[in-house]
PDB file of C-alpha atoms in Angstrom:
ATOM      1  CA  MET E   6     -13.280 -48.108  18.184  1.00  0.00           C
ATOM      2  CA  SER E   7     -15.271 -45.526  20.138  1.00  0.00           C
ATOM      3  CA  GLN E   8     -19.041 -45.755  19.936  1.00  0.00           C
ATOM      4  CA  ALA E   9     -21.298 -42.928  18.773  1.00  0.00           C
ATOM      5  CA  SER E  10     -24.955 -42.772  19.780  1.00  0.00           C
ATOM      6  CA  ILE E  11     -27.907 -40.401  19.569  1.00  0.00           C
ATOM      7  CA  TRP E  12     -30.558 -40.426  22.273  1.00  0.00           C
ATOM      8  CA  ALA E  13     -32.971 -38.022  23.898  1.00  0.00           C
ATOM      9  CA  ILE E  14     -33.790 -36.877  27.420  1.00  0.00           C
ATOM     10  CA  PRO E  15     -37.557 -36.353  27.835  1.00  0.00           C
ATOM     11  CA  ALA E  16     -38.299 -32.945  29.351  1.00  0.00           C
ATOM     12  CA  LEU E  17     -41.247 -30.771  30.301  1.00  0.00           C
ATOM     13  CA  HIS E  18     -44.477 -32.077  28.761  1.00  0.00           C
ATOM     14  CA  ASP E  19     -43.351 -33.379  25.385  1.00  0.00           C
ATOM     15  CA  ASN E  20     -39.873 -31.955  24.689  1.00  0.00           C
ATOM     16  CA  TYR E  21     -36.795 -33.946  23.770  1.00  0.00           C
ATOM     17  CA  ILE E  22     -33.326 -32.717  24.682  1.00  0.00           C
ATOM     18  CA  TRP E  23     -31.085 -34.485  22.168  1.00  0.00           C
ATOM     19  CA  VAL E  24     -27.795 -35.994  23.237  1.00  0.00           C
ATOM     20  CA  ALA E  25     -24.933 -36.827  20.882  1.00  0.00           C
ATOM     21  CA  GLN E  26     -22.596 -39.164  22.755  1.00  0.00           C
ATOM     22  CA  ARG E  27     -19.210 -40.713  22.038  1.00  0.00           C
ATOM     23  CA  ASP E  28     -17.857 -42.850  24.848  1.00  0.00           C
ATOM     24  CA  SER E  29     -18.676 -40.795  27.969  1.00  0.00           C
ATOM     25  CA  SER E  30     -18.556 -37.361  26.289  1.00  0.00           C
ATOM     26  CA  ILE E  31     -21.795 -35.662  25.246  1.00  0.00           C
ATOM     27  CA  VAL E  32     -23.172 -32.606  23.491  1.00  0.00           C
ATOM     28  CA  ILE E  33     -26.783 -31.610  24.163  1.00  0.00           C
ATOM     29  CA  VAL E  34     -29.328 -29.693  22.102  1.00  0.00           C
ATOM     30  CA  ASP E  35     -32.011 -27.252  23.335  1.00  0.00           C
ATOM     31  CA  PRO E  36     -32.020 -27.833  27.105  1.00  0.00           C
ATOM     32  CA  GLY E  37     -35.353 -26.456  28.265  1.00  0.00           C
ATOM     33  CA  ASP E  38     -34.942 -28.070  31.695  1.00  0.00           C
ATOM     34  CA  ALA E  39     -31.668 -28.102  33.638  1.00  0.00           C
ATOM     35  CA  ASN E  40     -32.654 -30.710  36.206  1.00  0.00           C
ATOM     36  CA  VAL E  41     -33.268 -33.593  33.809  1.00  0.00           C
ATOM     37  CA  VAL E  42     -29.949 -32.908  32.069  1.00  0.00           C
ATOM     38  CA  LEU E  43     -27.968 -32.707  35.298  1.00  0.00           C
ATOM     39  CA  ASP E  44     -29.641 -35.854  36.600  1.00  0.00           C
ATOM     40  CA  ALA E  45     -28.783 -37.778  33.413  1.00  0.00           C
ATOM     41  CA  ILE E  46     -25.171 -36.612  33.488  1.00  0.00           C
ATOM     42  CA  GLN E  47     -24.750 -37.686  37.084  1.00  0.00           C
ATOM     43  CA  ALA E  48     -26.588 -40.995  36.738  1.00  0.00           C
ATOM     44  CA  LYS E  49     -24.635 -42.067  33.650  1.00  0.00           C
ATOM     45  CA  GLY E  50     -21.250 -40.595  34.564  1.00  0.00           C
ATOM     46  CA  LEU E  51     -21.132 -38.352  31.493  1.00  0.00           C
ATOM     47  CA  LYS E  52     -18.947 -35.389  30.572  1.00  0.00           C
ATOM     48  CA  LEU E  53     -20.785 -32.452  29.021  1.00  0.00           C
ATOM     49  CA  CYS E  54     -18.689 -30.791  26.294  1.00  0.00           C
ATOM     50  CA  ALA E  55     -21.000 -28.277  24.576  1.00  0.00           C
ATOM     51  CA  ILE E  56     -24.587 -27.070  24.214  1.00  0.00           C
ATOM     52  CA  LEU E  57     -26.373 -26.286  20.937  1.00  0.00           C
ATOM     53  CA  ILE E  58     -29.406 -23.979  20.672  1.00  0.00           C
ATOM     54  CA  THR E  59     -31.732 -23.896  17.655  1.00  0.00           C
ATOM     55  CA  HIS E  60     -33.945 -20.930  18.616  1.00  0.00           C
ATOM     56  CA  HIS E  61     -34.909 -18.684  21.498  1.00  0.00           C
ATOM     57  CA  HIS E  62     -38.180 -20.186  22.778  1.00  0.00           C
ATOM     58  CA  TRP E  63     -38.201 -20.762  26.525  1.00  0.00           C
ATOM     59  CA  ASP E  64     -38.696 -24.517  26.336  1.00  0.00           C
ATOM     60  CA  HIS E  65     -35.401 -24.756  24.450  1.00  0.00           C
ATOM     61  CA  VAL E  66     -33.228 -22.430  26.543  1.00  0.00           C
ATOM     62  CA  ASN E  67     -34.588 -22.252  30.105  1.00  0.00           C
ATOM     63  CA  GLY E  68     -32.132 -24.865  31.360  1.00  0.00           C
ATOM     64  CA  LEU E  69     -29.039 -22.968  30.246  1.00  0.00           C
ATOM     65  CA  GLU E  70     -28.443 -21.012  33.443  1.00  0.00           C
ATOM     66  CA  GLY E  71     -28.777 -24.030  35.715  1.00  0.00           C
ATOM     67  CA  ILE E  72     -26.528 -26.217  33.564  1.00  0.00           C
ATOM     68  CA  LEU E  73     -23.859 -23.542  33.136  1.00  0.00           C
ATOM     69  CA  SER E  74     -23.764 -23.004  36.892  1.00  0.00           C
ATOM     70  CA  VAL E  75     -22.402 -26.553  37.156  1.00  0.00           C
ATOM     71  CA  HIS E  76     -20.669 -27.148  33.800  1.00  0.00           C
ATOM     72  CA  ASP E  77     -18.399 -24.573  32.140  1.00  0.00           C
ATOM     73  CA  VAL E  78     -18.938 -25.451  28.466  1.00  0.00           C
ATOM     74  CA  PRO E  79     -19.331 -23.487  25.223  1.00  0.00           C
ATOM     75  CA  VAL E  80     -22.858 -22.676  24.072  1.00  0.00           C
ATOM     76  CA  TYR E  81     -23.632 -22.244  20.369  1.00  0.00           C
ATOM     77  CA  GLY E  82     -26.763 -20.631  18.974  1.00  0.00           C
ATOM     78  CA  PRO E  83     -28.191 -18.189  16.430  1.00  0.00           C
ATOM     79  CA  ALA E  84     -26.036 -15.071  16.088  1.00  0.00           C
ATOM     80  CA  VAL E  85     -29.105 -12.837  16.381  1.00  0.00           C
ATOM     81  CA  ASP E  86     -29.787 -14.286  19.852  1.00  0.00           C
ATOM     82  CA  LEU E  87     -26.500 -13.321  21.513  1.00  0.00           C
ATOM     83  CA  ASP E  88     -28.245 -10.514  23.402  1.00  0.00           C
ATOM     84  CA  ARG E  89     -31.644 -12.198  23.709  1.00  0.00           C
ATOM     85  CA  VAL E  90     -30.545 -15.548  25.187  1.00  0.00           C
ATOM     86  CA  PRO E  91     -28.122 -15.223  28.112  1.00  0.00           C
ATOM     87  CA  GLY E  92     -25.641 -18.055  27.887  1.00  0.00           C
ATOM     88  CA  ILE E  93     -25.083 -18.215  24.120  1.00  0.00           C
ATOM     89  CA  GLN E  94     -21.393 -17.487  23.614  1.00  0.00           C
ATOM     90  CA  HIS E  95     -20.857 -18.365  19.952  1.00  0.00           C
ATOM     91  CA  GLY E  96     -23.256 -16.849  17.439  1.00  0.00           C
ATOM     92  CA  LEU E  97     -23.851 -18.805  14.247  1.00  0.00           C
ATOM     93  CA  ASN E  98     -25.027 -17.771  10.792  1.00  0.00           C
ATOM     94  CA  ASP E  99     -26.040 -19.654   7.671  1.00  0.00           C
ATOM     95  CA  GLY E 100     -23.110 -21.525   6.170  1.00  0.00           C
ATOM     96  CA  ASP E 101     -21.009 -21.538   9.329  1.00  0.00           C
ATOM     97  CA  HIS E 102     -19.369 -24.740  10.529  1.00  0.00           C
ATOM     98  CA  ILE E 103     -18.519 -25.843  14.036  1.00  0.00           C
ATOM     99  CA  SER E 104     -16.285 -28.664  15.213  1.00  0.00           C
ATOM    100  CA  LEU E 105     -16.946 -30.654  18.383  1.00  0.00           C
ATOM    101  CA  PRO E 106     -13.741 -32.713  18.666  1.00  0.00           C
ATOM    102  CA  GLU E 107     -14.656 -34.369  21.968  1.00  0.00           C
ATOM    103  CA  ILE E 108     -17.334 -36.394  20.158  1.00  0.00           C
ATOM    104  CA  ASP E 109     -15.791 -36.193  16.669  1.00  0.00           C
ATOM    105  CA  LEU E 110     -18.706 -34.277  15.178  1.00  0.00           C
ATOM    106  CA  ASP E 111     -18.573 -31.490  12.607  1.00  0.00           C
ATOM    107  CA  LEU E 112     -21.767 -29.569  11.916  1.00  0.00           C
ATOM    108  CA  ALA E 113     -22.912 -27.226   9.156  1.00  0.00           C
ATOM    109  CA  ILE E 114     -25.316 -24.449  10.092  1.00  0.00           C
ATOM    110  CA  MET E 115     -28.503 -23.895   8.115  1.00  0.00           C
ATOM    111  CA  THR E 116     -30.859 -20.991   8.722  1.00  0.00           C
ATOM    112  CA  ILE E 117     -34.434 -22.323   8.634  1.00  0.00           C
ATOM    113  CA  PRO E 118     -36.727 -19.439   9.660  1.00  0.00           C
ATOM    114  CA  GLY E 119     -40.501 -19.674   9.802  1.00  0.00           C
ATOM    115  CA  HIS E 120     -41.361 -20.991  13.244  1.00  0.00           C
ATOM    116  CA  THR E 121     -39.138 -18.185  14.521  1.00  0.00           C
ATOM    117  CA  LEU E 122     -36.989 -15.819  12.486  1.00  0.00           C
ATOM    118  CA  ASP E 123     -33.788 -16.822  14.306  1.00  0.00           C
ATOM    119  CA  HIS E 124     -34.172 -20.583  13.848  1.00  0.00           C
ATOM    120  CA  ILE E 125     -31.130 -22.584  12.769  1.00  0.00           C
ATOM    121  CA  ALA E 126     -30.444 -26.282  12.192  1.00  0.00           C
ATOM    122  CA  TYR E 127     -27.261 -28.293  12.698  1.00  0.00           C
ATOM    123  CA  PHE E 128     -26.398 -30.885  10.037  1.00  0.00           C
ATOM    124  CA  GLY E 129     -23.554 -33.383  10.049  1.00  0.00           C
ATOM    125  CA  GLU E 130     -22.387 -36.995   9.938  1.00  0.00           C
ATOM    126  CA  PHE E 131     -22.255 -38.868  13.238  1.00  0.00           C
ATOM    127  CA  GLY E 132     -21.371 -42.494  13.461  1.00  0.00           C
ATOM    128  CA  THR E 133     -22.719 -44.185  10.342  1.00  0.00           C
ATOM    129  CA  LYS E 134     -25.523 -41.756   9.449  1.00  0.00           C
ATOM    130  CA  PRO E 135     -26.115 -38.071   8.779  1.00  0.00           C
ATOM    131  CA  LEU E 136     -28.325 -36.209  11.229  1.00  0.00           C
ATOM    132  CA  VAL E 137     -30.018 -32.864  11.572  1.00  0.00           C
ATOM    133  CA  PHE E 138     -31.025 -31.129  14.790  1.00  0.00           C
ATOM    134  CA  CYS E 139     -33.983 -29.128  13.491  1.00  0.00           C
ATOM    135  CA  GLY E 140     -35.686 -27.867  16.651  1.00  0.00           C
ATOM    136  CA  ASP E 141     -39.294 -26.894  15.968  1.00  0.00           C
ATOM    137  CA  THR E 142     -39.151 -26.349  12.205  1.00  0.00           C
ATOM    138  CA  LEU E 143     -39.731 -29.927  11.060  1.00  0.00           C
ATOM    139  CA  PHE E 144     -41.571 -32.543  13.116  1.00  0.00           C
ATOM    140  CA  SER E 145     -42.350 -36.105  12.186  1.00  0.00           C
ATOM    141  CA  GLY E 146     -45.543 -35.793  10.189  1.00  0.00           C
ATOM    142  CA  GLY E 147     -45.741 -32.043  10.728  1.00  0.00           C
ATOM    143  CA  CYS E 148     -44.000 -28.703  11.106  1.00  0.00           C
ATOM    144  CA  GLY E 149     -43.862 -25.880  13.626  1.00  0.00           C
ATOM    145  CA  ARG E 150     -46.414 -23.124  13.902  1.00  0.00           C
ATOM    146  CA  LEU E 151     -45.580 -19.857  12.176  1.00  0.00           C
ATOM    147  CA  PHE E 152     -45.060 -17.644  15.217  1.00  0.00           C
ATOM    148  CA  GLU E 153     -42.744 -15.166  13.484  1.00  0.00           C
ATOM    149  CA  GLY E 154     -42.417 -16.199   9.846  1.00  0.00           C
ATOM    150  CA  ASP E 155     -44.833 -16.442   6.939  1.00  0.00           C
ATOM    151  CA  PRO E 156     -45.794 -19.363   4.672  1.00  0.00           C
ATOM    152  CA  PRO E 157     -43.263 -18.645   1.887  1.00  0.00           C
ATOM    153  CA  THR E 158     -40.455 -18.447   4.457  1.00  0.00           C
ATOM    154  CA  MET E 159     -41.411 -21.658   6.230  1.00  0.00           C
ATOM    155  CA  HIS E 160     -42.020 -23.532   3.004  1.00  0.00           C
ATOM    156  CA  ALA E 161     -38.555 -22.529   1.780  1.00  0.00           C
ATOM    157  CA  SER E 162     -37.001 -23.728   5.039  1.00  0.00           C
ATOM    158  CA  LEU E 163     -38.711 -27.096   4.789  1.00  0.00           C
ATOM    159  CA  GLN E 164     -37.549 -27.425   1.200  1.00  0.00           C
ATOM    160  CA  ARG E 165     -33.971 -26.848   2.358  1.00  0.00           C
ATOM    161  CA  LEU E 166     -34.356 -29.719   4.799  1.00  0.00           C
ATOM    162  CA  ALA E 167     -36.011 -31.858   2.108  1.00  0.00           C
ATOM    163  CA  LYS E 168     -32.810 -31.691   0.061  1.00  0.00           C
ATOM    164  CA  LEU E 169     -30.758 -33.394   2.776  1.00  0.00           C
ATOM    165  CA  PRO E 170     -29.882 -37.064   2.173  1.00  0.00           C
ATOM    166  CA  ALA E 171     -32.876 -39.372   2.587  1.00  0.00           C
ATOM    167  CA  GLU E 172     -31.150 -41.328   5.370  1.00  0.00           C
ATOM    168  CA  THR E 173     -30.621 -38.190   7.479  1.00  0.00           C
ATOM    169  CA  MET E 174     -31.916 -38.702  11.014  1.00  0.00           C
ATOM    170  CA  VAL E 175     -34.454 -36.007  11.892  1.00  0.00           C
ATOM    171  CA  CYS E 176     -33.867 -35.055  15.524  1.00  0.00           C
ATOM    172  CA  CYS E 177     -36.737 -32.679  16.253  1.00  0.00           C
ATOM    173  CA  ALA E 178     -37.648 -31.325  19.643  1.00  0.00           C
ATOM    174  CA  HIS E 179     -41.187 -32.541  20.408  1.00  0.00           C
ATOM    175  CA  GLU E 180     -43.136 -35.796  20.592  1.00  0.00           C
ATOM    176  CA  TYR E 181     -46.005 -34.655  18.380  1.00  0.00           C
ATOM    177  CA  THR E 182     -46.006 -37.572  15.950  1.00  0.00           C
ATOM    178  CA  GLN E 183     -49.342 -39.207  16.798  1.00  0.00           C
ATOM    179  CA  ALA E 184     -51.331 -35.991  16.556  1.00  0.00           C
ATOM    180  CA  ASN E 185     -49.475 -34.980  13.408  1.00  0.00           C
ATOM    181  CA  LEU E 186     -50.348 -38.253  11.716  1.00  0.00           C
ATOM    182  CA  GLU E 187     -54.044 -37.806  12.501  1.00  0.00           C
ATOM    183  CA  PHE E 188     -53.906 -34.572  10.561  1.00  0.00           C
ATOM    184  CA  ALA E 189     -51.726 -36.029   7.800  1.00  0.00           C
ATOM    185  CA  LEU E 190     -54.372 -38.697   7.201  1.00  0.00           C
ATOM    186  CA  ALA E 191     -57.112 -36.082   7.121  1.00  0.00           C
ATOM    187  CA  VAL E 192     -55.174 -34.460   4.268  1.00  0.00           C
ATOM    188  CA  GLU E 193     -54.131 -37.685   2.514  1.00  0.00           C
ATOM    189  CA  PRO E 194     -56.429 -40.455   3.782  1.00  0.00           C
ATOM    190  CA  CYS E 195     -55.203 -42.980   1.185  1.00  0.00           C
ATOM    191  CA  ASN E 196     -51.475 -42.512   1.784  1.00  0.00           C
ATOM    192  CA  THR E 197     -50.423 -46.094   2.562  1.00  0.00           C
ATOM    193  CA  SER E 198     -47.030 -45.001   3.900  1.00  0.00           C
ATOM    194  CA  THR E 199     -48.747 -42.787   6.453  1.00  0.00           C
ATOM    195  CA  LEU E 200     -51.226 -45.506   7.398  1.00  0.00           C
ATOM    196  CA  ASN E 201     -48.418 -47.994   7.985  1.00  0.00           C
ATOM    197  CA  TYR E 202     -46.353 -45.456   9.906  1.00  0.00           C
ATOM    198  CA  ARG E 203     -49.335 -44.596  12.111  1.00  0.00           C
ATOM    199  CA  ASP E 204     -49.574 -48.243  13.151  1.00  0.00           C
ATOM    200  CA  ARG E 205     -45.871 -48.329  14.112  1.00  0.00           C
ATOM    201  CA  VAL E 206     -46.180 -45.077  16.015  1.00  0.00           C
ATOM    202  CA  GLN E 207     -49.197 -46.294  17.969  1.00  0.00           C
ATOM    203  CA  LEU E 208     -47.242 -49.351  19.119  1.00  0.00           C
ATOM    204  CA  LEU E 209     -44.282 -47.240  20.191  1.00  0.00           C
ATOM    205  CA  ARG E 210     -46.387 -44.754  22.137  1.00  0.00           C
ATOM    206  CA  ALA E 211     -48.380 -47.549  23.806  1.00  0.00           C
ATOM    207  CA  GLU E 212     -45.040 -48.629  25.286  1.00  0.00           C
ATOM    208  CA  ASN E 213     -44.083 -44.997  26.083  1.00  0.00           C
ATOM    209  CA  LYS E 214     -41.220 -45.170  23.593  1.00  0.00           C
ATOM    210  CA  PRO E 215     -40.135 -42.204  21.454  1.00  0.00           C
ATOM    211  CA  THR E 216     -41.111 -42.102  17.798  1.00  0.00           C
ATOM    212  CA  LEU E 217     -37.945 -40.168  16.980  1.00  0.00           C
ATOM    213  CA  PRO E 218     -35.596 -39.759  15.277  1.00  0.00           C
ATOM    214  CA  SER E 219     -37.434 -39.905  11.998  1.00  0.00           C
ATOM    215  CA  SER E 220     -35.676 -39.585   8.635  1.00  0.00           C
ATOM    216  CA  ILE E 221     -35.864 -37.170   5.736  1.00  0.00           C
ATOM    217  CA  GLY E 222     -36.840 -40.017   3.428  1.00  0.00           C
ATOM    218  CA  LEU E 223     -39.767 -40.988   5.644  1.00  0.00           C
ATOM    219  CA  GLU E 224     -40.961 -37.400   5.991  1.00  0.00           C
ATOM    220  CA  LEU E 225     -41.007 -37.009   2.210  1.00  0.00           C
ATOM    221  CA  GLU E 226     -43.430 -39.936   2.098  1.00  0.00           C
ATOM    222  CA  ILE E 227     -45.774 -39.076   4.976  1.00  0.00           C
ATOM    223  CA  ASN E 228     -45.473 -35.416   5.966  1.00  0.00           C
ATOM    224  CA  PRO E 229     -48.002 -33.176   4.168  1.00  0.00           C
ATOM    225  CA  PHE E 230     -45.870 -30.084   4.774  1.00  0.00           C
ATOM    226  CA  MET E 231     -42.994 -31.712   2.888  1.00  0.00           C
ATOM    227  CA  ARG E 232     -45.297 -32.870   0.076  1.00  0.00           C
ATOM    228  CA  CYS E 233     -46.870 -29.610  -1.108  1.00  0.00           C
ATOM    229  CA  HIS E 234     -45.615 -30.215  -4.661  1.00  0.00           C
ATOM    230  CA  HIS E 235     -47.809 -33.324  -5.029  1.00  0.00           C
ATOM    231  CA  ASP E 236     -51.154 -33.153  -6.835  1.00  0.00           C
ATOM    232  CA  THR E 237     -52.878 -34.894  -3.927  1.00  0.00           C
ATOM    233  CA  LEU E 238     -51.891 -32.001  -1.668  1.00  0.00           C
ATOM    234  CA  HIS E 239     -53.014 -29.390  -4.198  1.00  0.00           C
ATOM    235  CA  LYS E 240     -56.376 -31.146  -4.412  1.00  0.00           C
ATOM    236  CA  ALA E 241     -56.727 -31.439  -0.648  1.00  0.00           C
ATOM    237  CA  ALA E 242     -55.909 -27.751  -0.166  1.00  0.00           C
ATOM    238  CA  SER E 243     -58.380 -26.798  -2.893  1.00  0.00           C
ATOM    239  CA  ALA E 244     -61.125 -28.896  -1.307  1.00  0.00           C
ATOM    240  CA  PHE E 245     -60.478 -27.400   2.127  1.00  0.00           C
ATOM    241  CA  SER E 246     -60.380 -23.795   0.901  1.00  0.00           C
ATOM    242  CA  GLN E 247     -63.132 -24.335  -1.698  1.00  0.00           C
ATOM    243  CA  LYS E 248     -61.062 -22.630  -4.373  1.00  0.00           C
ATOM    244  CA  ALA E 249     -58.529 -23.856  -6.917  1.00  0.00           C
ATOM    245  CA  ILE E 250     -54.997 -24.003  -5.536  1.00  0.00           C
ATOM    246  CA  SER E 251     -52.064 -25.098  -7.645  1.00  0.00           C
ATOM    247  CA  SER E 252     -48.972 -23.383  -6.257  1.00  0.00           C
ATOM    248  CA  ASP E 253     -46.845 -25.193  -3.682  1.00  0.00           C
ATOM    249  CA  VAL E 254     -46.595 -22.180  -1.372  1.00  0.00           C
ATOM    250  CA  ASP E 255     -50.357 -21.566  -1.427  1.00  0.00           C
ATOM    251  CA  THR E 256     -50.878 -25.252  -0.723  1.00  0.00           C
ATOM    252  CA  PHE E 257     -48.541 -25.015   2.244  1.00  0.00           C
ATOM    253  CA  ALA E 258     -50.297 -21.896   3.563  1.00  0.00           C
ATOM    254  CA  THR E 259     -53.686 -23.578   3.275  1.00  0.00           C
ATOM    255  CA  ILE E 260     -52.771 -26.806   5.019  1.00  0.00           C
ATOM    256  CA  ARG E 261     -50.874 -24.905   7.742  1.00  0.00           C
ATOM    257  CA  SER E 262     -54.026 -22.877   8.426  1.00  0.00           C
ATOM    258  CA  TRP E 263     -56.033 -26.134   8.349  1.00  0.00           C
ATOM    259  CA  LYS E 264     -53.683 -27.714  10.884  1.00  0.00           C
ATOM    260  CA  ASP E 265     -53.865 -24.654  13.158  1.00  0.00           C
ATOM    261  CA  ASN E 266     -57.600 -25.239  13.500  1.00  0.00           C
ATOM    262  CA  PHE E 267     -57.641 -29.029  13.329  1.00  0.00           C
TER     263      PHE E 267
END
């Protein structure tokens, strides 16, 4: 039986370019750097079959031109970016599905605006587990900055992701986990799940190993931005803002502002 695997190519300062591989065929996600992708393909004898884009930021798309100059493959991305991101050939909207037969992967498209307004995620089953390529919307222990969206929009997007199966692998695009956990513990200093996870993460990073993928189930335990419905988060937001906060969206807005200045 053919083998399916998920791994990441480190790029730029702290980006991950995700690779879904079956046998020697691969699909990549958010190539911000062409050289590292081309080097990996050549070194491992791989066949590139498609490219997926989650949003338009340069560190997710700057490698497209260089890769496409060598590999003639389809590029999928947000429909609203067809004119903004040269190289995207197939525009995707919420509820669309794409099939990648070379690696036996079918993906459902979810719009998850907030970090950017065009942001999409790709969700599907690969190998023995579900996975989601979520770009810069959800990080392990954190979430993306609100460059284009507002707190209600981002909170709603995170809640969409929260409803995915707990075992879903979270394939996000940056190695921010250590810094995110420092903030998470400032918000919930007595969260034992976060304390234990921080210890595991410190060991991984000391060996220069990735902390990702995470899982939806883990994020629901340790990520303050996924936990805004908990009383501990309401209390932490109220203490930080020095006013009573009880709504989940207001809690999210408060802790996002707190994180921006942490």
